[in-house]
Coordinates of C-alpha atoms in Angstrom, one line a residue:
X175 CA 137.6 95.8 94.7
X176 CA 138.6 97.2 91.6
X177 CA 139.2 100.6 91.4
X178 CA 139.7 103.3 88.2
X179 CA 143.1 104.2 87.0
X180 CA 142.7 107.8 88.3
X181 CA 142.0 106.8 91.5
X182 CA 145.0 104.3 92.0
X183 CA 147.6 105.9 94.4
X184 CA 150.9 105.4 91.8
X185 CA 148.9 106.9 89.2
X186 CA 147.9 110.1 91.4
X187 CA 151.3 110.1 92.6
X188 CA 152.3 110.4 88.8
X189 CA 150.6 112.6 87.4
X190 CA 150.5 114.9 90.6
X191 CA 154.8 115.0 89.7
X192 CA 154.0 115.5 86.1
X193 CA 151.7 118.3 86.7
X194 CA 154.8 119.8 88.8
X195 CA 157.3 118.8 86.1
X196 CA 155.4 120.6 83.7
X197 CA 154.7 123.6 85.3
X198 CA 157.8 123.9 87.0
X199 CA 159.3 123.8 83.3
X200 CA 157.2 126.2 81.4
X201 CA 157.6 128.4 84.5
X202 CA 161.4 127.9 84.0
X203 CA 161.3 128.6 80.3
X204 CA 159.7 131.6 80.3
X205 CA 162.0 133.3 82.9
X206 CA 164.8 131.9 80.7
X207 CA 163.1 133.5 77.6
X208 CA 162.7 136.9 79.6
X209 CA 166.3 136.9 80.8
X210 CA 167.4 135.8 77.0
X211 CA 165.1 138.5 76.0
X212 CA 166.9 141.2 78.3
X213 CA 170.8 139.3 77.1
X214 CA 169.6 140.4 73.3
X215 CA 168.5 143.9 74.2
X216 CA 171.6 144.7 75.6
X217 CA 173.8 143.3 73.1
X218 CA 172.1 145.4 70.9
X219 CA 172.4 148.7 72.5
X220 CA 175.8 147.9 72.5
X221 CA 176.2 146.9 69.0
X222 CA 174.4 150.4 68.6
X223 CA 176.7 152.3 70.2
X224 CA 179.2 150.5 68.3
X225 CA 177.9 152.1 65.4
X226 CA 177.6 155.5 66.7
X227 CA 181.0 155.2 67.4
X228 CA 182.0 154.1 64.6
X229 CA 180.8 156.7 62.5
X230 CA 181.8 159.6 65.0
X231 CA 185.1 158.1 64.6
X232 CA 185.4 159.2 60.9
X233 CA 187.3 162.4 60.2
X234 CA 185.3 163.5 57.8
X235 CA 182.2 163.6 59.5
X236 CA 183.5 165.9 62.7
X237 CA 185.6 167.9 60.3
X238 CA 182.5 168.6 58.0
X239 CA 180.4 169.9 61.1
X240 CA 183.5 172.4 62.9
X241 CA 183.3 174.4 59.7
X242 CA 180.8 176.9 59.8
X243 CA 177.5 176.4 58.9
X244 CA 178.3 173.1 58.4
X245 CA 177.9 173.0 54.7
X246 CA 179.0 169.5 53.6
X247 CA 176.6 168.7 51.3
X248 CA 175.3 165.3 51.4
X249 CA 178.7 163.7 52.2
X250 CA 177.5 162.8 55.6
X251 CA 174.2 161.5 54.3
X252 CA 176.6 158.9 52.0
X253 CA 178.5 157.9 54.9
X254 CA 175.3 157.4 57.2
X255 CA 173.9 154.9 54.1
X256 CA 177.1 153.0 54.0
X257 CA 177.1 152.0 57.3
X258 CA 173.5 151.3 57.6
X259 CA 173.7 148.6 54.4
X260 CA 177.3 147.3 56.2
X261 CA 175.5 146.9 59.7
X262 CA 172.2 146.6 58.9
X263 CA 171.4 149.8 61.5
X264 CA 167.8 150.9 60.9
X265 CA 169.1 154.5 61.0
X266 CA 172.2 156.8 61.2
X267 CA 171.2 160.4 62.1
X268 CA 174.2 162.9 63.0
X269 CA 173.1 165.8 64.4
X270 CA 175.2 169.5 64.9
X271 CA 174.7 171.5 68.1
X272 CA 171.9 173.4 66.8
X273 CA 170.0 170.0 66.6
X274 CA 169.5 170.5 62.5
X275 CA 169.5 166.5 60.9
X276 CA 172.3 166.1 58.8
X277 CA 171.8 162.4 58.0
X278 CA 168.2 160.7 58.4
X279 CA 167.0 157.1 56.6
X280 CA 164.1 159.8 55.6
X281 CA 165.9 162.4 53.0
X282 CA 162.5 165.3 53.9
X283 CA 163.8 165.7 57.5
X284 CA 167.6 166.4 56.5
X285 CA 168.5 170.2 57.2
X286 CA 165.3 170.0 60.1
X287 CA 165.9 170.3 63.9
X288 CA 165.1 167.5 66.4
X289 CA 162.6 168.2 69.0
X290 CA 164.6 167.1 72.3
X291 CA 167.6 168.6 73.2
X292 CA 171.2 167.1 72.7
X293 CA 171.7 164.6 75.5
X294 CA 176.0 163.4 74.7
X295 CA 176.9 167.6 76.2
X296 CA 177.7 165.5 78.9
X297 CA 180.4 163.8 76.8
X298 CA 179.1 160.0 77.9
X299 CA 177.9 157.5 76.1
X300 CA 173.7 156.9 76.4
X301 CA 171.6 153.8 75.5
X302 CA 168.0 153.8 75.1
X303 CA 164.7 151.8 73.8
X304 CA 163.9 154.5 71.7
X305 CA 160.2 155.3 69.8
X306 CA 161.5 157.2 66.9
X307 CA 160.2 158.2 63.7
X308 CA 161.2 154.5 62.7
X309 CA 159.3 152.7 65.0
X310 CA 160.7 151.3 68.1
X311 CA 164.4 150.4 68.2
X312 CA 167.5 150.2 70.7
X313 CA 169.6 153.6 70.1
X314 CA 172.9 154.2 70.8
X315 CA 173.9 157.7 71.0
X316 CA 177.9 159.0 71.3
X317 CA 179.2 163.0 71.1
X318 CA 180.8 163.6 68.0
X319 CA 184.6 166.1 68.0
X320 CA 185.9 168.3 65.7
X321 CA 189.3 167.7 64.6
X322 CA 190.5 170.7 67.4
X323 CA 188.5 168.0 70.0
X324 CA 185.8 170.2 70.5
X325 CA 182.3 169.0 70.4
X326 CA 180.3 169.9 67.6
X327 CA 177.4 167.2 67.8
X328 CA 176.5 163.8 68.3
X329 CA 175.9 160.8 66.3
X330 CA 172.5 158.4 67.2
X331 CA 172.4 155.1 65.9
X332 CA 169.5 152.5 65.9
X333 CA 168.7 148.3 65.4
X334 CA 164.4 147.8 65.0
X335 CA 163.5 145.7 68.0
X336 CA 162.1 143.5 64.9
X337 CA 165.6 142.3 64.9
X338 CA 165.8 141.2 68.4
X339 CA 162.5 139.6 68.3
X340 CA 163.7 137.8 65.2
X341 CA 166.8 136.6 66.9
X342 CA 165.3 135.6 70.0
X343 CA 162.6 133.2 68.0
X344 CA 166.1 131.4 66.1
X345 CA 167.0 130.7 69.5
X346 CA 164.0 129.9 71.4
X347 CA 163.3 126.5 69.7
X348 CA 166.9 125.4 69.9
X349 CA 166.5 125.8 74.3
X350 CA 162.9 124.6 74.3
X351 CA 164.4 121.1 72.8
X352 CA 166.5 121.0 75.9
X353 CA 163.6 121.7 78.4
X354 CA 161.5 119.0 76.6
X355 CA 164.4 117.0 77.3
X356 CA 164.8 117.8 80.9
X357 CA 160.6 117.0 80.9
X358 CA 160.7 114.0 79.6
X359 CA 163.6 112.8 81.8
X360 CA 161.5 114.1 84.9
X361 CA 159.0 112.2 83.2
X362 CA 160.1 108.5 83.3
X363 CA 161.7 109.2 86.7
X364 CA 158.5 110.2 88.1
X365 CA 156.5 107.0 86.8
X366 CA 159.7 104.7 88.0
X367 CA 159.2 106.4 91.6
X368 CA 155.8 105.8 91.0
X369 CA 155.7 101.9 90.2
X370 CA 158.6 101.8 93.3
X371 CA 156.4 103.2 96.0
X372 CA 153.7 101.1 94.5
X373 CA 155.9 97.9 95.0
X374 CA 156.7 99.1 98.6
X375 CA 153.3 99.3 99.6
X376 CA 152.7 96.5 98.2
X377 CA 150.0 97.6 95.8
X378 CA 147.9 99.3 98.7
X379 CA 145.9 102.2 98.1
X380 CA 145.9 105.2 100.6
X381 CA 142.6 104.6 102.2
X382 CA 143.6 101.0 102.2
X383 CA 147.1 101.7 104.1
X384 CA 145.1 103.9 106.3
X385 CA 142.8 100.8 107.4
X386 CA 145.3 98.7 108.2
X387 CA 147.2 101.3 110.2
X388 CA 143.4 101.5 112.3
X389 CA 143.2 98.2 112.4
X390 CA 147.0 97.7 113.3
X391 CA 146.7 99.8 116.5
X392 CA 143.5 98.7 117.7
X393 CA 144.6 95.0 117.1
X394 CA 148.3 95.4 118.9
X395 CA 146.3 97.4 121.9
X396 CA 143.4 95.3 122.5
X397 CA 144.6 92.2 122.8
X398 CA 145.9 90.7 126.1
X399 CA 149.2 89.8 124.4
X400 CA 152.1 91.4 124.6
X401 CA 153.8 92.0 121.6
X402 CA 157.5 93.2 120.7
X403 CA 159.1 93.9 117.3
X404 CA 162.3 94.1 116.3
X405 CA 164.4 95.3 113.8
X406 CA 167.6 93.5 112.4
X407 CA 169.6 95.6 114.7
X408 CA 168.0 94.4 117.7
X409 CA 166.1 97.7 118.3
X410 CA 162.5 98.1 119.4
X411 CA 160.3 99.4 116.2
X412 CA 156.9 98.4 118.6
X413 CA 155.7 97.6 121.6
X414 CA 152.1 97.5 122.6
X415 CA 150.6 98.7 125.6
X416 CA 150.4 94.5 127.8
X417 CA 154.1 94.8 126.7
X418 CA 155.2 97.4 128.3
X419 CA 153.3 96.1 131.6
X420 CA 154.6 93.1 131.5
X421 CA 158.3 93.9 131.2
X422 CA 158.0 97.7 132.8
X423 CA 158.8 99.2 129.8
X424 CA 159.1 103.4 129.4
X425 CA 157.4 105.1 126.8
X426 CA 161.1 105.9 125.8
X427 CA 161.3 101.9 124.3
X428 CA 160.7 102.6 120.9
X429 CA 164.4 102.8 119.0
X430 CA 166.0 101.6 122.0
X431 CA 167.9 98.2 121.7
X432 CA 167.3 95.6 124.2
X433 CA 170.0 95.3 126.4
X434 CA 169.5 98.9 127.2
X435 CA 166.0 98.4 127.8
X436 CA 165.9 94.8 129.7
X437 CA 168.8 93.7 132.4
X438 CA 170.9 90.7 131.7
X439 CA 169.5 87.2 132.1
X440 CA 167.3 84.6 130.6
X441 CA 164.6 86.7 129.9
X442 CA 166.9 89.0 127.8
X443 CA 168.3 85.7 126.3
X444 CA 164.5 84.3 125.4
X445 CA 163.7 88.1 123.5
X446 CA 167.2 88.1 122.0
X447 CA 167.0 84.8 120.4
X448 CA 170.2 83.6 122.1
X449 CA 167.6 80.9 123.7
X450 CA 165.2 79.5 121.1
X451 CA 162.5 77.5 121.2
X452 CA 158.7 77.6 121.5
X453 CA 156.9 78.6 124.5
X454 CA 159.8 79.4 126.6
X455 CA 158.9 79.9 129.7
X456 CA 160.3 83.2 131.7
X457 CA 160.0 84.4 135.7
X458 CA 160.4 88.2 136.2
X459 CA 160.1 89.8 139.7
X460 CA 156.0 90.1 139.0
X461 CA 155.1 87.7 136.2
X462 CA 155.6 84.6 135.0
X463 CA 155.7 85.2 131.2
X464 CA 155.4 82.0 128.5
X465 CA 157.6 83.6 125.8
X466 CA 157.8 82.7 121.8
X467 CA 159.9 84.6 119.3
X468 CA 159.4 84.4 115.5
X469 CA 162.1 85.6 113.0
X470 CA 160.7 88.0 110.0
X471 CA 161.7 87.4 106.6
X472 CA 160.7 88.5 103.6
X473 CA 161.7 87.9 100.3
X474 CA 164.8 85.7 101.9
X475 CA 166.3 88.9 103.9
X476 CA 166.0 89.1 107.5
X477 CA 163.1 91.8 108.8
X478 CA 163.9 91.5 112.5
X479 CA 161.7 89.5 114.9
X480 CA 158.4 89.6 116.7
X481 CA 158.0 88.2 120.3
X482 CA 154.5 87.9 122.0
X483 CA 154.2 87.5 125.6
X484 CA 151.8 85.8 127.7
X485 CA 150.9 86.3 131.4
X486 CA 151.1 83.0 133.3
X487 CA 150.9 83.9 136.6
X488 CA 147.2 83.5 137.6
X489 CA 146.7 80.8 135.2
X490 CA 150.4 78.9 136.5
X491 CA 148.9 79.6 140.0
X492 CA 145.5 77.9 139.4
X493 CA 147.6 75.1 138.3
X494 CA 149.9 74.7 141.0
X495 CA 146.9 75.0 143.3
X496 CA 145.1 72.1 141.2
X497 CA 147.6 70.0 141.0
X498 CA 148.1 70.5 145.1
X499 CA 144.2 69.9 146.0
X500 CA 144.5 66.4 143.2
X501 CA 147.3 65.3 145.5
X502 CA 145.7 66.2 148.7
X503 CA 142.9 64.4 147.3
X504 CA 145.2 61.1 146.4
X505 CA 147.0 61.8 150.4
X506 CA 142.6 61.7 151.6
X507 CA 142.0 58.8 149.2
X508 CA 145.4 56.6 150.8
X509 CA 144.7 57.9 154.8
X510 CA 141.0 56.5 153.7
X511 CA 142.2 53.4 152.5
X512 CA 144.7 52.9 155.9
X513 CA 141.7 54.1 158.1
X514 CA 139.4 51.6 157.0
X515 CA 142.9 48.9 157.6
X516 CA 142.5 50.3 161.3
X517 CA 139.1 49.8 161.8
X518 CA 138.9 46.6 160.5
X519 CA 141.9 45.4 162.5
X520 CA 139.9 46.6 166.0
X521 CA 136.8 45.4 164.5
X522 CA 138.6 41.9 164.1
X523 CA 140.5 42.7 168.3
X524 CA 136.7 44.0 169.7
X525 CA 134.9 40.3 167.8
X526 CA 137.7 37.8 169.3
X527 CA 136.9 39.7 172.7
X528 CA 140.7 41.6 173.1
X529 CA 139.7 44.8 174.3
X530 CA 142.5 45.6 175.9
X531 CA 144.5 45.4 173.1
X532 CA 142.3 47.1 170.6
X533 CA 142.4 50.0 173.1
X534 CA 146.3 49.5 173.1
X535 CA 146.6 49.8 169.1
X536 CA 144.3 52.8 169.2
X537 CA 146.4 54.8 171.5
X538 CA 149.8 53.9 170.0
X539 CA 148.4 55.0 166.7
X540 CA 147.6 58.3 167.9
X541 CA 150.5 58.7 170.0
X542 CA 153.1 59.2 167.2
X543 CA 151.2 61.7 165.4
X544 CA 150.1 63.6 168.1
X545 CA 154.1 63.2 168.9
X546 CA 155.3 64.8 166.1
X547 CA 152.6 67.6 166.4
X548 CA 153.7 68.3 169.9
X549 CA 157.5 68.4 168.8
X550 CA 156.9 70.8 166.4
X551 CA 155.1 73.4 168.4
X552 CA 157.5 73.1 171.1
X553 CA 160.2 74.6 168.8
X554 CA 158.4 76.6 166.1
X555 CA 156.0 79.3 167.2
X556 CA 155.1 80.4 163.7
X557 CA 151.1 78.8 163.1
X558 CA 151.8 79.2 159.3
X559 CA 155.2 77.2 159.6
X560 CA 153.3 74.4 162.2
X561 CA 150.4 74.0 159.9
X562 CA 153.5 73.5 156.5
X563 CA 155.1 71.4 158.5
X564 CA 152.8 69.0 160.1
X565 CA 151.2 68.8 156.1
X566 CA 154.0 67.9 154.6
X567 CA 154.8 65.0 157.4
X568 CA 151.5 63.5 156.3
X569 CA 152.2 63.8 152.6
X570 CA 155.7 62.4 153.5
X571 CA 154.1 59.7 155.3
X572 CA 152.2 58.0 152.0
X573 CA 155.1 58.7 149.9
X574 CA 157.1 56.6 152.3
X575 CA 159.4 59.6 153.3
X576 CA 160.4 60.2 156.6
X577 CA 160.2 63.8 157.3
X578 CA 162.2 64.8 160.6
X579 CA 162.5 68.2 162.0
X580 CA 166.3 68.2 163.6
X581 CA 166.8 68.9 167.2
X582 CA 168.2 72.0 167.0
X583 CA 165.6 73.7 165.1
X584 CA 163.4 76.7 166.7
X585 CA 161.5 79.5 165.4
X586 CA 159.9 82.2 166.5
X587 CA 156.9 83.8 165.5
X588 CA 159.3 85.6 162.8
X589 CA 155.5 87.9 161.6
X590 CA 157.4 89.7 158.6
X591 CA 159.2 86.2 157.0
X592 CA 156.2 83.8 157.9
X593 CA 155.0 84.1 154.5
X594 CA 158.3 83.8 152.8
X595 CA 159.2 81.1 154.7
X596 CA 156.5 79.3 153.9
X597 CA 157.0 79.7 150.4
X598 CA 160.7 79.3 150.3
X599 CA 160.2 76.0 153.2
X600 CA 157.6 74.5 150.9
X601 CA 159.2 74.3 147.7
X602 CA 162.2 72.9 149.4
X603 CA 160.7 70.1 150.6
X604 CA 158.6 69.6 147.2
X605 CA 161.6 69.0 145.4
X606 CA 163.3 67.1 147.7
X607 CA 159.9 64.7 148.0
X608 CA 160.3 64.9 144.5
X609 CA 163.9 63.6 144.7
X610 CA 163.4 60.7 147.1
X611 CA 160.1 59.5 144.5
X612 CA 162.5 58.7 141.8
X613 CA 161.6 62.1 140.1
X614 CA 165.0 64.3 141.2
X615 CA 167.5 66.2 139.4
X616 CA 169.4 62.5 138.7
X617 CA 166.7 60.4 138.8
X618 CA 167.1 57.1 140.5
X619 CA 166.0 57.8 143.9
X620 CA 164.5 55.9 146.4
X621 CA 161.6 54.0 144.7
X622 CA 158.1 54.5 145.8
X623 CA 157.0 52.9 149.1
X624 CA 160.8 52.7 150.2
X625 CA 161.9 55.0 153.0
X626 CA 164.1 58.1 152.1
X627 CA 164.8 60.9 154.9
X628 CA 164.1 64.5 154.6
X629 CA 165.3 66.5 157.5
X630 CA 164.5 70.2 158.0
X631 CA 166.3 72.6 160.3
X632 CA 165.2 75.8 161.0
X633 CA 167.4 78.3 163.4
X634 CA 166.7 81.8 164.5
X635 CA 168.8 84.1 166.0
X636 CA 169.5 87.8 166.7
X637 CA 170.7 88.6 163.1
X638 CA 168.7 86.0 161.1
X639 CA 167.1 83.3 159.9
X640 CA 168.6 80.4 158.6
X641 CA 166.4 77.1 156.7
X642 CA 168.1 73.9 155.6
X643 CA 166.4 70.9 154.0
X644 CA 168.5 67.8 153.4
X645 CA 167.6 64.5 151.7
X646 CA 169.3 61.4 151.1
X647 CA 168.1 61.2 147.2
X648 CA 170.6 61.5 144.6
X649 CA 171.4 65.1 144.8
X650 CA 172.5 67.6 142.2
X651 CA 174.6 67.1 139.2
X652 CA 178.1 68.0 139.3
X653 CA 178.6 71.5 137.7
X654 CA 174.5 72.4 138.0
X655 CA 174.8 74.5 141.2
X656 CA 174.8 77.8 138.8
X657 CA 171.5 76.6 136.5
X658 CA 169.9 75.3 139.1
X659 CA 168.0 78.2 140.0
X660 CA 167.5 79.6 136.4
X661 CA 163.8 79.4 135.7
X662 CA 163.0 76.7 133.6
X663 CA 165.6 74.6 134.0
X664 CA 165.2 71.0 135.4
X665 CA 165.2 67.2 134.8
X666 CA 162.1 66.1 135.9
X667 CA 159.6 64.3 133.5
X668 CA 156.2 66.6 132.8
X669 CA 153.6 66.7 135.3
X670 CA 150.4 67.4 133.5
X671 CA 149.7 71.1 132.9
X672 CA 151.7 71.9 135.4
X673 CA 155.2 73.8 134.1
X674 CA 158.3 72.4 135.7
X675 CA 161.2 74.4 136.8
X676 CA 159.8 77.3 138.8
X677 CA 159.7 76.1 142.0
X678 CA 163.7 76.8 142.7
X679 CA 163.5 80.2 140.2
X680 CA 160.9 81.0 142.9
X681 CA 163.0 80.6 146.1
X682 CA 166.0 82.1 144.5
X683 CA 164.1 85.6 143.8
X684 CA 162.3 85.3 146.9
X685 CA 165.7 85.3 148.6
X686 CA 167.1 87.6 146.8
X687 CA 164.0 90.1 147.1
X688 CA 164.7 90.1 151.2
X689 CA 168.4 90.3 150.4
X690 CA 169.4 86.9 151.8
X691 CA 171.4 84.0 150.3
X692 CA 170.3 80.3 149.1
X693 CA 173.4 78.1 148.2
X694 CA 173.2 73.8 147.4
X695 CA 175.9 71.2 147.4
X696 CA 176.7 69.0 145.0
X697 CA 176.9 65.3 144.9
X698 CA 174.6 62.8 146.7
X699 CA 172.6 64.1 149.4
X700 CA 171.5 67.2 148.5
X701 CA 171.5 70.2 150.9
X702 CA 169.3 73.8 150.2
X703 CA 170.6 76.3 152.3
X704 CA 169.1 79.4 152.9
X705 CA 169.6 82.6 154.9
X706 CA 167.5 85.7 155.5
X707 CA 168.4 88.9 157.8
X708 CA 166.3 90.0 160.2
X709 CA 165.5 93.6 160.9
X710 CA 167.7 95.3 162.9
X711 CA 165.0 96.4 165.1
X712 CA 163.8 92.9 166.0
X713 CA 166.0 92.3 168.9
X714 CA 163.5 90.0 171.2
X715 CA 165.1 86.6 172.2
X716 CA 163.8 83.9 170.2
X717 CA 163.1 81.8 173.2
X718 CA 160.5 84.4 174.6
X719 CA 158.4 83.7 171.4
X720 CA 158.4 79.9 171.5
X721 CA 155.8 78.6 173.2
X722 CA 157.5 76.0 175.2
X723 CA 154.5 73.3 177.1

């Protein structure tokens, strides 16, 4: 939209600073004038009183006026004319005590009185803008001696304020040159500020800038993004409002750099830009966060960054969830596939007439599982850990794993870790499933159909609760036992949507939330090792919990 000149921002802008300019310079040069005005005034009272000194410095004069009656003629009238033409004094009047004239630029009032009184009988020195009979004029007026030193009059002496005025207008146009000067100067730096703040705002108008500013803030705190910015320093300049839920920020963040305002780690890392890379993915004590960070530049010069956040959790839950139901589905689809082997097999015992032995098959099938069931209740009372167990033993079973649960294991019913043991038990045995199926840490495991061993131990006592799970797969990478547990980090290949290297960051702050310890060893074989205290109030032996048949 085009808009008219007047209404452009840098041109308000300009001629709002002229406007000033120029007032603020007339307003100047009249006070200047004044105060010149008042400088001239008082130069030429002075020069006045120079001149009434002057002549009341001549012998003559005082020795004419201490004779009596004064009769001098009109000697004192020649000396009063001399020194007007010399000086250029619009009058020299001397005046005796009786106040009778005898000098006056008018010869009719020579010999006449003055009205007012003599004002020098105090033997100073007076100055005066005086209205006198030749119009208005700065006067000087000095007492005037005898030759004895005693008073016998004064002497006034006056400049026209015609004079002063006449001065003051020879200097006036030599000083307003300067102030047009100073105006002009103002001038061209006002317009350069102008066409700067115009190139900082990138030619936006005000109503314009005040849009965008709307739109900024309802953009930044509507959306379910959080979003960061930061300066080349490293300090916050904004933070929206999913931000600072997402990372528990104050309302203090703003200015504050970042490793004041987020604790070491990877996610300080990802914002910092020590880590790079797209869609990095992040696990804080609440969230799982998928984290980008883009550098600003403008004009080739470094602006800072700006980081969005996204909130995983749900949606990384769904996942996980999805991806467990499509392999309980493929476990259903292969214990189908077996069930219908079994049935056709006593199918095939019950047509060649071998009852006996169908019936034989049938109860040796069912006799291991329910077996292993049996085993498992007998040392772990926990139904949450039974049910984990016994379905991982059948997932084990059609990965060709054999999943053992070691003899010295037992549980109780252990009501305030249940849940974080089955979180921390299950993702253990994930990952070593994971390692035996050729998809571990090294790769190269067991191949699939091939039988690896995982064997779980879990021992509670008075002061806590300890869970090991050991595999026979490749185990961990020398020197890995410190990134291990750092969210993201892994070696397996992609699985789908699902996001790979959580399940570990998971157990480790899980641990650490109940203030236990996890620890691994290296080389092949790996072994997960993790302990958890127990309440000190939870002293009931563990063997009073198990239900033992």
């Amino acid at each position: 939209m085009r808009r008219s000149p007047m209404r452009r921002l840098s041109t308000q802008i300009l001629v709002s600073q002229i406007a000033i300019l120029v007032a603020v310079v007339l307003g100047g040069f009249a006070l200047f004038a004044y105060q010149q005005r008042g400088q001239l005034d008082a130069q030429t009272e002075q020069r006045a009183v120079d001149i009434a000194g002057t002549v009341a410095g001549i012998p003559e004069v005082g020795a004419c006026l201490e004779t009596e009656g004064g009769a001098c003629g009109d000697s004192i009238q020649q000396i009063a004319n001399r020194v007007m033409k010399t000086t250029d004094a619009s009058y020299v009047v001397v005046i005796d005590m009786n106040r009778v004239r005898h000098s006056h630029p008018d010869p009719a009032l020579i010999g006449k009185q003055v009205e007012e009184s003599i004002i020098t009988v105090d033997r100073k020195v007076h100055v005066r803008m005086d209205n006198g009979a030749t119009g208005r004029s700065a006067n000087g007026r000095v007492p005037l001696y005898g030759p004895d030193g005693v008073m016998v009059g004064e002497v006034s002496a006056g400049i026209r304020e015609s004079t002063i005025t006449s001065a003051l207008w020879q200097e006036l146009p030599v000083d307003a040159g300067w102030f047009a000067i100073a105006l002009a100067g103002g001038s061209v730096v006002s317009w350069l500020l102008a066409w700067r703040l115009k190139r900082r705002t990138f030619g936006l108008e005000l109503d314009e800038i005040t849009t965008l500013l709307q739109e900024r803030e309802a953009t930044l705190h509507g959306i379910r993004e959080g979003v960061i910015a930061f300066d080349r320093l490293g300090r916050v300049t904004m933070v929206n409002d999913e931000a600072r839920r997402l990372l528990s920020l104050g309302t203090a963040a703003i200015g504050g750099r970042l490793e004041y305002l987020v604790p070491a780690g990877r996610l300080r890392d990802v914002l910092s830009g020590e880590i790079e890379g797209q869609d990095q993915v992040v696990l804080t004590d609440d969230y799982l966060l998928t984290v980008n960070r883009m550098p600003v530049t403008l004009a080739g010069r470094s602006h800072g960054a700006v980081v969005t956040l996204r909130d995983r959790t749900e949606l990384s839950g769904l996942l996980r969830e999805l991806d467990s139901v499509r392999g309980l589905t493929d476990a259903l689809r292969a214990q189908q596939h077996e069930f219908s082997n079994r049935m056709h097999t006593v199918a095939g015992l019950l047509e060649l007439g071998e009852s006996d032995e169908a019936l034989h098959y049938l109860t040796d099938l069912g006799g291991a599982e329910a077996e292993f069931a049996e085993s498992v209740r007998s040392r772990v009372a926990s139904p949450l850990i039974v049910g984990l167990i016994l379905g991982k033993a059948a997932v084990a079973s059609e990965r060709g794993v054999d999943l053992v649960l070691s003899d010295d294991t037992l549980l109780g019913h252990a009501p305030e870790k249940a849940q974080a043991l089955t979180t921390i038990l299950g993702n253990l045995i994930d990952n070593a499933f994971d390692a035996l199926c050729g998809n571990g840490a090294a790769g190269g495991g067991p191949a699939p159909g091939t039988f690896g061993r995982v064997e779980v131990t879990i021992v509670e006592d008075e002061s806590e609760i300890t869970v090991r799970v050991a595999d026979d797969g490749p185990g961990i990478p020398p020197g890995a036992t410190d990134s291990i547990f750092v969210d993201g980090y892994t070696t397996k290949p992609e699985a789908g949507s699902q996001r790979r290297g959580l399940g570990l960051a998971l157990v480790h702050r899980l641990v650490q939330r109940l203030g236990g310890q996890i620890s691994v060893s290296e080389g092949p074989g790996a072994v997960f090792t993790v302990r958890l205290p127990k309440p000190a109030h939870n002293a009931t032996p563990v063997l009073a919990k198990v239900a033992v048949p």
